[in-house]
The first five atom37 places (N, CA, C, CB, O) and aatype in JSON, in Angstrom:
{
  "aatype": [20, 20, 20, 20, 20, 20, 20, 20, 20, 20, 20, 20, 20, 20, 20, 20, 20, 20, 20, 20, 20, 20, 20, 20, 20, 20, 20, 20, 20, 20, 20, 20, 20, 20, 20, 20, 20, 20, 20, 20, 20, 20, 20, 20, 20, 20, 20, 20, 20, 20, 20, 20, 20, 20, 20, 20, 20, 20, 20, 20, 20, 20, 20, 20, 20, 20, 20, 20, 20, 20, 20, 20, 20, 20, 20, 20, 20, 20, 20, 20, 20, 20, 20, 20, 20, 20, 20, 20, 20, 20, 20, 20, 20, 20, 20, 20, 20, 20, 20, 20, 20, 20, 20, 20, 20, 20, 20, 20, 20],
  "atom_mask": [
    [1, 1, 1, 1, 1],
    [1, 1, 1, 1, 1],
    [1, 1, 1, 1, 1],
    [1, 1, 1, 1, 1],
    [1, 1, 1, 1, 1],
    [1, 1, 1, 1, 1],
    [1, 1, 1, 1, 1],
    [1, 1, 1, 1, 1],
    [1, 1, 1, 1, 1],
    [1, 1, 1, 1, 1],
    [1, 1, 1, 1, 1],
    [1, 1, 1, 1, 1],
    [1, 1, 1, 1, 1],
    [1, 1, 1, 1, 1],
    [1, 1, 1, 1, 1],
    [1, 1, 1, 1, 1],
    [1, 1, 1, 1, 1],
    [1, 1, 1, 1, 1],
    [1, 1, 1, 1, 1],
    [1, 1, 1, 1, 1],
    [1, 1, 1, 1, 1],
    [1, 1, 1, 1, 1],
    [1, 1, 1, 1, 1],
    [1, 1, 1, 1, 1],
    [1, 1, 1, 1, 1],
    [1, 1, 1, 1, 1],
    [1, 1, 1, 1, 1],
    [1, 1, 1, 1, 1],
    [1, 1, 1, 1, 1],
    [1, 1, 1, 1, 1],
    [1, 1, 1, 1, 1],
    [1, 1, 1, 1, 1],
    [1, 1, 1, 1, 1],
    [1, 1, 1, 1, 1],
    [1, 1, 1, 1, 1],
    [1, 1, 1, 1, 1],
    [1, 1, 1, 1, 1],
    [1, 1, 1, 1, 1],
    [1, 1, 1, 1, 1],
    [1, 1, 1, 1, 1],
    [1, 1, 1, 1, 1],
    [1, 1, 1, 1, 1],
    [1, 1, 1, 1, 1],
    [1, 1, 1, 1, 1],
    [1, 1, 1, 1, 1],
    [1, 1, 1, 1, 1],
    [1, 1, 1, 1, 1],
    [1, 1, 1, 1, 1],
    [1, 1, 1, 1, 1],
    [1, 1, 1, 1, 1],
    [1, 1, 1, 1, 1],
    [1, 1, 1, 1, 1],
    [1, 1, 1, 1, 1],
    [1, 1, 1, 1, 1],
    [1, 1, 1, 1, 1],
    [1, 1, 1, 1, 1],
    [1, 1, 1, 1, 1],
    [1, 1, 1, 1, 1],
    [1, 1, 1, 1, 1],
    [1, 1, 1, 1, 1],
    [1, 1, 1, 1, 1],
    [1, 1, 1, 1, 1],
    [1, 1, 1, 1, 1],
    [1, 1, 1, 1, 1],
    [1, 1, 1, 1, 1],
    [1, 1, 1, 1, 1],
    [1, 1, 1, 1, 1],
    [1, 1, 1, 1, 1],
    [1, 1, 1, 1, 1],
    [1, 1, 1, 1, 1],
    [1, 1, 1, 1, 1],
    [1, 1, 1, 1, 1],
    [1, 1, 1, 1, 1],
    [1, 1, 1, 1, 1],
    [1, 1, 1, 1, 1],
    [1, 1, 1, 1, 1],
    [1, 1, 1, 1, 1],
    [1, 1, 1, 1, 1],
    [1, 1, 1, 1, 1],
    [1, 1, 1, 1, 1],
    [1, 1, 1, 1, 1],
    [1, 1, 1, 1, 1],
    [1, 1, 1, 1, 1],
    [1, 1, 1, 1, 1],
    [1, 1, 1, 1, 1],
    [1, 1, 1, 1, 1],
    [1, 1, 1, 1, 1],
    [1, 1, 1, 1, 1],
    [1, 1, 1, 1, 1],
    [1, 1, 1, 1, 1],
    [1, 1, 1, 1, 1],
    [1, 1, 1, 1, 1],
    [1, 1, 1, 1, 1],
    [1, 1, 1, 1, 1],
    [1, 1, 1, 1, 1],
    [1, 1, 1, 1, 1],
    [1, 1, 1, 1, 1],
    [1, 1, 1, 1, 1],
    [1, 1, 1, 1, 1],
    [1, 1, 1, 1, 1],
    [1, 1, 1, 1, 1],
    [1, 1, 1, 1, 1],
    [1, 1, 1, 1, 1],
    [1, 1, 1, 1, 1],
    [1, 1, 1, 1, 1],
    [1, 1, 1, 1, 1],
    [1, 1, 1, 1, 1],
    [1, 1, 1, 1, 1],
    [1, 1, 1, 1, 1]
  ],
  "atom_positions": [
    [[155.0, 31.58, 117.11], [155.3, 32.82, 116.39], [154.72, 34.03, 117.15], [154.73, 32.77, 114.95], [155.39, 35.06, 117.25]],
    [[153.52, 33.91, 117.67], [152.93, 35.06, 118.36], [153.75, 35.48, 119.58], [151.5, 34.74, 118.79], [153.93, 36.67, 119.83]],
    [[154.25, 34.49, 120.33], [155.03, 34.88, 121.51], [156.32, 35.59, 121.1], [155.35, 33.65, 122.37], [156.85, 36.41, 121.85]],
    [[156.81, 35.29, 119.91], [158.01, 35.98, 119.42], [157.74, 37.47, 119.2], [158.5, 35.33, 118.1], [158.62, 38.31, 119.4]],
    [[156.52, 37.79, 118.79], [156.15, 39.2, 118.6], [156.22, 39.93, 119.94], [154.72, 39.32, 117.99], [156.71, 41.05, 120.02]],
    [[155.73, 39.28, 120.99], [155.77, 39.89, 122.33], [157.21, 40.09, 122.77], [155.0, 39.02, 123.35], [157.58, 41.17, 123.23]],
    [[158.03, 39.05, 122.64], [159.43, 39.17, 123.07], [160.18, 40.21, 122.25], [160.13, 37.82, 122.95], [160.99, 40.96, 122.79]],
    [[159.9, 40.25, 120.96], [160.54, 41.26, 120.11], [160.16, 42.66, 120.58], [160.14, 41.06, 118.62], [161.01, 43.56, 120.61]],
    [[158.91, 42.85, 120.94], [158.48, 44.16, 121.43], [159.19, 44.51, 122.74], [156.96, 44.18, 121.63], [159.65, 45.63, 122.92]],
    [[159.26, 43.54, 123.66], [159.95, 43.78, 124.93], [161.41, 44.19, 124.7], [159.88, 42.52, 125.82], [161.89, 45.16, 125.28]],
    [[162.11, 43.43, 123.84], [163.53, 43.7, 123.59], [163.72, 45.03, 122.87], [164.15, 42.56, 122.76], [164.6, 45.81, 123.23]],
    [[162.89, 45.3, 121.87], [162.99, 46.56, 121.13], [162.8, 47.74, 122.07], [161.94, 46.6, 120.0], [163.56, 48.71, 122.01]],
    [[161.78, 47.67, 122.92], [161.55, 48.76, 123.88], [162.73, 48.91, 124.84], [160.26, 48.52, 124.67], [163.18, 50.02, 125.1]],
    [[163.23, 47.79, 125.35], [164.34, 47.84, 126.3], [165.56, 48.52, 125.69], [164.7, 46.43, 126.78], [166.19, 49.37, 126.31]],
    [[165.89, 48.14, 124.46], [167.05, 48.72, 123.79], [166.8, 50.2, 123.47], [167.37, 47.95, 122.5], [167.69, 51.04, 123.64]],
    [[165.6, 50.5, 123.01], [165.28, 51.88, 122.62], [165.37, 52.85, 123.8], [163.87, 51.93, 122.02], [165.81, 53.99, 123.63]],
    [[164.96, 52.4, 124.98], [164.88, 53.31, 126.12], [166.03, 53.15, 127.11], [163.59, 53.11, 126.84], [165.97, 53.7, 128.21]],
    [[167.07, 52.41, 126.73], [168.25, 52.25, 127.56], [169.41, 52.97, 126.89], [168.58, 50.74, 127.8], [169.64, 52.8, 125.69]],
    [[170.13, 53.76, 127.65], [171.25, 54.49, 127.09], [172.35, 53.54, 126.61], [171.82, 55.47, 128.13], [172.47, 52.42, 127.09]],
    [[173.12, 54.02, 125.67], [174.25, 53.25, 125.14], [175.18, 52.83, 126.28], [175.04, 54.08, 124.07], [175.38, 53.58, 127.24]],
    [[175.72, 51.65, 126.16], [176.66, 51.07, 127.14], [176.0, 50.7, 128.47], [177.78, 52.04, 127.41], [176.69, 50.5, 129.47]],
    [[174.68, 50.6, 128.49], [173.96, 50.1, 129.67], [173.4, 48.74, 129.3], [172.81, 51.09, 130.13], [173.42, 48.38, 128.12]],
    [[172.92, 47.98, 130.24], [172.59, 46.59, 130.01], [171.1, 46.32, 129.82], [173.09, 45.78, 131.13], [170.24, 47.0, 130.38]],
    [[170.85, 45.28, 129.01], [169.52, 44.7, 128.84], [169.7, 43.19, 129.04], [168.89, 45.05, 127.42], [170.57, 42.59, 128.42]],
    [[168.87, 42.59, 129.89], [168.96, 41.15, 130.16], [167.7, 40.46, 129.68], [169.18, 40.88, 131.68], [166.58, 40.92, 129.94]],
    [[167.88, 39.35, 128.97], [166.76, 38.53, 128.51], [166.9, 37.19, 129.2], [166.74, 38.37, 126.93], [167.95, 36.55, 129.15]],
    [[165.82, 36.76, 129.85], [165.86, 35.5, 130.6], [164.64, 34.65, 130.26], [165.91, 35.78, 132.13], [163.58, 35.16, 129.91]],
    [[164.82, 33.35, 130.38], [163.69, 32.44, 130.23], [163.86, 31.3, 131.23], [163.58, 31.89, 128.76], [164.98, 30.92, 131.57]],
    [[162.75, 30.78, 131.7], [162.79, 29.65, 132.62], [161.45, 28.93, 132.59], [163.13, 30.11, 134.07], [160.45, 29.46, 132.1]],
    [[161.45, 27.73, 133.11], [160.23, 26.95, 133.24], [159.96, 26.76, 134.72], [160.34, 25.58, 132.49], [160.85, 26.35, 135.48]],
    [[158.75, 27.06, 135.12], [158.33, 26.84, 136.51], [157.05, 26.02, 136.45], [158.1, 28.19, 137.28], [156.0, 26.52, 136.07]],
    [[157.16, 24.76, 136.83], [155.99, 23.89, 136.78], [155.41, 23.86, 135.38], [154.92, 24.34, 137.79], [156.11, 23.53, 134.43]],
    [[154.16, 24.2, 135.25], [153.49, 24.19, 133.96], [153.53, 25.53, 133.24], [152.08, 23.78, 134.14], [152.7, 25.79, 132.37]],
    [[154.5, 26.39, 133.6], [154.57, 27.71, 132.99], [155.94, 27.97, 132.37], [154.24, 28.8, 134.03], [156.97, 27.53, 132.89]],
    [[155.93, 28.69, 131.27], [157.15, 29.21, 130.66], [157.17, 30.71, 130.96], [157.21, 28.92, 129.1], [156.18, 31.4, 130.76]],
    [[158.31, 31.19, 131.43], [158.41, 32.59, 131.85], [159.58, 33.24, 131.11], [158.6, 32.7, 133.39], [160.71, 32.77, 131.17]],
    [[159.27, 34.32, 130.41], [160.26, 35.07, 129.65], [160.27, 36.49, 130.2], [159.95, 35.05, 128.1], [159.21, 37.1, 130.36]],
    [[161.45, 37.02, 130.48], [161.51, 38.4, 130.98], [162.62, 39.17, 130.29], [161.71, 38.42, 132.5], [163.65, 38.61, 129.9]],
    [[162.39, 40.47, 130.15], [163.37, 41.38, 129.58], [163.52, 42.52, 130.58], [162.95, 41.9, 128.14], [162.57, 43.24, 130.88]],
    [[164.74, 42.67, 131.07], [165.04, 43.7, 132.07], [165.98, 44.72, 131.45], [165.67, 43.07, 133.35], [166.99, 44.37, 130.84]],
    [[165.64, 45.99, 131.61], [166.52, 47.04, 131.1], [166.98, 47.94, 132.24], [165.82, 47.86, 130.02], [166.45, 47.88, 133.35]],
    [[167.95, 48.76, 131.94], [168.46, 49.74, 132.89], [168.21, 51.14, 132.32], [169.98, 49.52, 133.18], [169.05, 52.03, 132.41]],
    [[167.04, 51.29, 131.75], [166.68, 52.51, 131.04], [165.93, 53.52, 131.86], [165.89, 52.18, 129.86], [166.16, 53.67, 133.07]],
    [[165.03, 54.22, 131.19], [164.32, 55.37, 131.77], [163.31, 55.01, 132.84], [163.63, 56.11, 130.7], [163.07, 55.79, 133.75]],
    [[162.73, 53.83, 132.74], [161.67, 53.47, 133.66], [160.39, 54.23, 133.36], [162.1, 53.73, 135.09], [160.38, 55.17, 132.57]],
    [[159.32, 53.81, 133.99], [158.0, 54.38, 133.75], [157.55, 55.09, 135.02], [156.96, 53.27, 133.32], [157.55, 54.49, 136.1]],
    [[157.16, 56.35, 134.92], [156.69, 57.07, 136.11], [155.53, 56.34, 136.79], [156.27, 58.5, 135.73], [154.62, 55.85, 136.12]],
    [[155.58, 56.27, 138.11], [154.56, 55.56, 138.89], [153.15, 55.98, 138.51], [154.78, 55.78, 140.38], [152.26, 55.15, 138.36]],
    [[152.94, 57.28, 138.36], [151.59, 57.79, 138.1], [151.07, 57.38, 136.72], [151.58, 59.3, 138.22], [149.88, 57.53, 136.45]],
    [[151.93, 56.88, 135.86], [151.52, 56.48, 134.51], [151.51, 54.96, 134.32], [152.42, 57.11, 133.49], [151.1, 54.48, 133.26]],
    [[151.97, 54.22, 135.3], [152.11, 52.77, 135.13], [150.78, 52.05, 134.89], [152.76, 52.18, 136.35], [150.75, 51.04, 134.18]],
    [[149.7, 52.55, 135.44], [148.4, 51.88, 135.25], [147.92, 51.97, 133.8], [147.36, 52.51, 136.18], [147.0, 51.25, 133.42]],
    [[148.53, 52.84, 133.01], [148.08, 53.04, 131.62], [148.97, 52.33, 130.59], [148.04, 54.51, 131.31], [148.7, 52.42, 129.39]],
    [[150.0, 51.65, 131.02], [151.02, 51.09, 130.13], [150.43, 50.22, 129.02], [151.99, 50.27, 130.93], [150.94, 50.25, 127.9]],
    [[149.39, 49.46, 129.3], [148.84, 48.54, 128.29], [147.67, 49.14, 127.51], [148.4, 47.27, 128.96], [147.0, 48.43, 126.76]],
    [[147.41, 50.44, 127.68], [146.35, 51.1, 126.93], [146.8, 51.38, 125.49], [145.94, 52.41, 127.62], [147.98, 51.63, 125.23]],
    [[145.85, 51.33, 124.59], [146.12, 51.64, 123.19], [146.61, 53.08, 123.06], [144.85, 51.42, 122.32], [146.03, 54.0, 123.63]],
    [[147.7, 53.28, 122.31], [148.31, 54.56, 121.99], [148.99, 55.26, 123.17], [147.29, 55.47, 121.43], [149.36, 56.43, 123.06]],
    [[149.15, 54.58, 124.29], [149.79, 55.22, 125.44], [151.31, 55.23, 125.3], [149.38, 54.51, 126.73], [151.92, 54.22, 124.95]],
    [[151.9, 56.39, 125.58], [153.36, 56.54, 125.71], [153.59, 57.44, 126.91], [154.02, 57.13, 124.39], [153.0, 58.51, 127.01]],
    [[154.45, 57.02, 127.81], [154.73, 57.79, 129.03], [155.33, 59.15, 128.67], [155.67, 57.01, 129.96], [156.0, 59.29, 127.65]],
    [[155.1, 60.12, 129.52], [155.57, 61.48, 129.22], [157.09, 61.57, 129.13], [155.08, 62.45, 130.29], [157.62, 62.36, 128.35]],
    [[157.82, 60.75, 129.91], [159.28, 60.85, 129.87], [159.87, 60.32, 128.55], [159.89, 60.09, 131.03], [160.94, 60.76, 128.15]],
    [[159.18, 59.39, 127.88], [159.7, 58.9, 126.6], [159.24, 59.77, 125.43], [159.27, 57.45, 126.36], [159.88, 59.79, 124.39]],
    [[158.15, 60.47, 125.6], [157.7, 61.39, 124.54], [158.69, 62.54, 124.36], [156.3, 61.94, 124.85], [158.75, 63.14, 123.29]],
    [[159.46, 62.84, 125.41], [160.46, 63.91, 125.34], [161.66, 63.48, 124.51], [160.91, 64.3, 126.74], [162.39, 64.32, 123.98]],
    [[161.87, 62.17, 124.39], [163.01, 61.66, 123.62], [162.68, 61.68, 122.14], [163.37, 60.22, 124.07], [161.52, 61.76, 121.74]],
    [[163.7, 61.62, 121.34], [163.53, 61.57, 119.89], [163.46, 60.1, 119.47], [164.69, 62.3, 119.15], [164.37, 59.59, 118.84]],
    [[162.35, 59.43, 119.84], [162.18, 58.02, 119.49], [160.87, 57.83, 118.75], [162.23, 57.14, 120.75], [159.91, 58.57, 118.94]],
    [[160.86, 56.81, 117.91], [159.64, 56.44, 117.21], [158.78, 55.61, 118.15], [159.95, 55.65, 115.9], [159.28, 55.03, 119.11]],
    [[157.51, 55.57, 117.87], [156.62, 54.72, 118.65], [155.19, 55.16, 118.46], [156.99, 54.75, 120.12], [154.89, 56.35, 118.35]],
    [[154.3, 54.19, 118.44], [152.88, 54.47, 118.26], [152.09, 54.28, 119.55], [152.31, 53.6, 117.18], [150.95, 54.74, 119.65]],
    [[152.69, 53.6, 120.53], [151.94, 53.28, 121.73], [151.06, 52.06, 121.54], [151.11, 54.45, 122.15], [150.11, 51.86, 122.31]],
    [[151.34, 51.26, 120.54], [150.54, 50.05, 120.28], [151.24, 48.76, 120.7], [150.2, 49.97, 118.81], [150.58, 47.74, 120.9]],
    [[152.56, 48.78, 120.84], [153.31, 47.56, 121.08], [152.88, 46.79, 122.32], [154.75, 47.88, 121.2], [152.62, 45.59, 122.24]],
    [[152.8, 47.45, 123.45], [152.41, 46.75, 124.68], [150.93, 46.41, 124.7], [152.75, 47.6, 125.9], [150.53, 45.41, 125.29]],
    [[150.12, 47.23, 124.07], [148.69, 46.92, 123.93], [148.51, 45.62, 123.15], [147.94, 48.09, 123.21], [147.76, 44.74, 123.56]],
    [[149.2, 45.5, 122.02], [149.13, 44.29, 121.2], [149.75, 43.1, 121.94], [149.85, 44.51, 119.84], [149.21, 42.0, 121.88]],
    [[150.85, 43.34, 122.62], [151.51, 42.26, 123.36], [150.6, 41.67, 124.42], [152.79, 42.77, 124.02], [150.56, 40.45, 124.6]],
    [[149.87, 42.52, 125.12], [148.94, 42.03, 126.14], [147.83, 41.19, 125.5], [148.32, 43.21, 126.93], [147.46, 40.14, 126.03]],
    [[147.31, 41.65, 124.38], [146.26, 40.9, 123.68], [146.78, 39.53, 123.22], [145.74, 41.7, 122.46], [146.07, 38.53, 123.33]],
    [[148.0, 39.49, 122.72], [148.6, 38.22, 122.28], [148.77, 37.28, 123.47], [149.96, 38.47, 121.58], [148.42, 36.1, 123.4]],
    [[149.32, 37.8, 124.56], [149.53, 36.97, 125.75], [148.21, 36.34, 126.22], [150.14, 37.8, 126.89], [148.16, 35.16, 126.53]],
    [[147.16, 37.13, 126.25], [145.86, 36.62, 126.69], [145.32, 35.6, 125.7], [144.86, 37.77, 126.86], [144.72, 34.61, 126.12]],
    [[145.51, 35.82, 124.41], [145.07, 34.87, 123.4], [145.77, 33.52, 123.56], [145.31, 35.43, 121.99], [145.18, 32.47, 123.3]],
    [[147.02, 33.56, 124.0], [147.8, 32.34, 124.19], [147.56, 31.7, 125.56], [149.28, 32.64, 124.01], [148.2, 30.71, 125.91]],
    [[146.65, 32.27, 126.34], [146.34, 31.73, 127.66], [147.31, 32.17, 128.73], [146.31, 30.24, 127.59], [147.4, 31.54, 129.79]],
    [[148.04, 33.23, 128.47], [149.03, 33.72, 129.42], [148.74, 35.12, 129.88], [150.41, 33.66, 128.82], [147.61, 35.61, 129.81]],
    [[149.78, 35.76, 130.36], [149.64, 37.14, 130.83], [150.99, 37.83, 130.74], [149.08, 37.19, 132.29], [152.03, 37.18, 130.64]],
    [[150.97, 39.15, 130.77], [152.19, 39.91, 130.89], [152.04, 40.89, 132.05], [152.52, 40.66, 129.56], [150.95, 41.33, 132.39]],
    [[153.17, 41.19, 132.64], [153.19, 42.18, 133.72], [154.56, 42.84, 133.72], [152.87, 41.53, 135.11], [155.47, 42.41, 133.0]],
    [[154.71, 43.88, 134.51], [155.98, 44.58, 134.56], [156.22, 45.18, 135.94], [156.03, 45.68, 133.5], [155.3, 45.35, 136.74]],
    [[157.48, 45.48, 136.18], [157.91, 46.24, 137.34], [158.79, 47.35, 136.79], [158.68, 45.35, 138.41], [159.59, 47.12, 135.88]],
    [[158.66, 48.55, 137.32], [159.43, 49.66, 136.78], [159.69, 50.71, 137.85], [158.71, 50.27, 135.6], [158.84, 50.99, 138.7]],
    [[160.88, 51.29, 137.77], [161.24, 52.42, 138.62], [161.8, 53.5, 137.72], [162.28, 52.01, 139.74], [162.78, 53.28, 136.99]],
    [[161.18, 54.67, 137.76], [161.63, 55.76, 136.89], [163.1, 56.08, 137.17], [160.76, 57.02, 137.1], [163.51, 56.21, 138.32]],
    [[163.87, 56.19, 136.1], [165.28, 56.49, 136.2], [166.18, 55.28, 136.42], [165.5, 57.45, 137.28], [167.4, 55.39, 136.39]],
    [[165.56, 54.1, 136.67], [166.36, 52.9, 136.94], [166.08, 51.76, 135.97], [166.1, 52.43, 138.35], [166.95, 50.91, 135.76]],
    [[164.91, 51.74, 135.37], [164.61, 50.7, 134.4], [163.33, 49.94, 134.67], [165.73, 49.76, 134.34], [162.59, 50.22, 135.61]],
    [[163.1, 48.95, 133.79], [161.87, 48.16, 133.83], [162.18, 46.71, 133.53], [160.83, 48.71, 132.83], [163.17, 46.38, 132.88]],
    [[161.3, 45.85, 134.03], [161.34, 44.44, 133.68], [159.94, 44.05, 133.2], [161.8, 43.56, 134.88], [158.97, 44.19, 133.94]],
    [[159.85, 43.58, 131.96], [158.59, 43.11, 131.41], [158.66, 41.58, 131.34], [158.29, 43.74, 130.0], [159.66, 41.01, 130.91]],
    [[157.57, 40.95, 131.75], [157.53, 39.49, 131.85], [156.32, 38.94, 131.12], [157.5, 39.04, 133.33], [155.22, 39.47, 131.21]],
    [[156.57, 37.86, 130.37], [155.52, 37.12, 129.68], [155.46, 35.74, 130.32], [155.8, 37.02, 128.13], [156.47, 35.05, 130.42]],
    [[154.26, 35.34, 130.75], [154.05, 34.03, 131.35], [153.06, 33.28, 130.46], [153.51, 34.14, 132.83], [151.97, 33.77, 130.19]],
    [[153.48, 32.09, 130.0], [152.64, 31.27, 129.12], [152.52, 29.87, 129.68], [153.21, 31.23, 127.69], [153.43, 29.38, 130.35]],
    [[151.39, 29.21, 129.42], [151.29, 27.81, 129.82], [152.26, 26.99, 128.96], [149.81, 27.28, 129.67], [152.4, 27.22, 127.76]],
    [[152.92, 26.03, 129.59], [153.85, 25.14, 128.87], [153.01, 24.05, 128.24], [154.97, 24.54, 129.82], [152.53, 23.15, 128.94]],
    [[152.83, 24.12, 126.93], [152.0, 23.14, 126.23], [152.88, 22.21, 125.45], [150.98, 23.82, 125.3], [152.39, 21.29, 124.79]]
  ]
}
């Protein structure tokens, strides 16, 4: 159930920050003893200078604050805590104006 919260957050963010008629991809795979889930969007992306703060409590990048979207800046903070509690980790790759990919890696138990 906890990993579902993380995936739901990834998907919700991807849809929220991707323009209509653009794509969001959800993937899962098993690599050795790991389960890997990723959500890739073609949305706004995160400015390079703000990427180090993505998992901070209450953080929202300046480019998304300009949009008329809801958000508290807690989703990725909570997601990181959940991933660590489950013995995993999350990470992301992002290019402003092109999109982001958020990945959850968990031990396959």
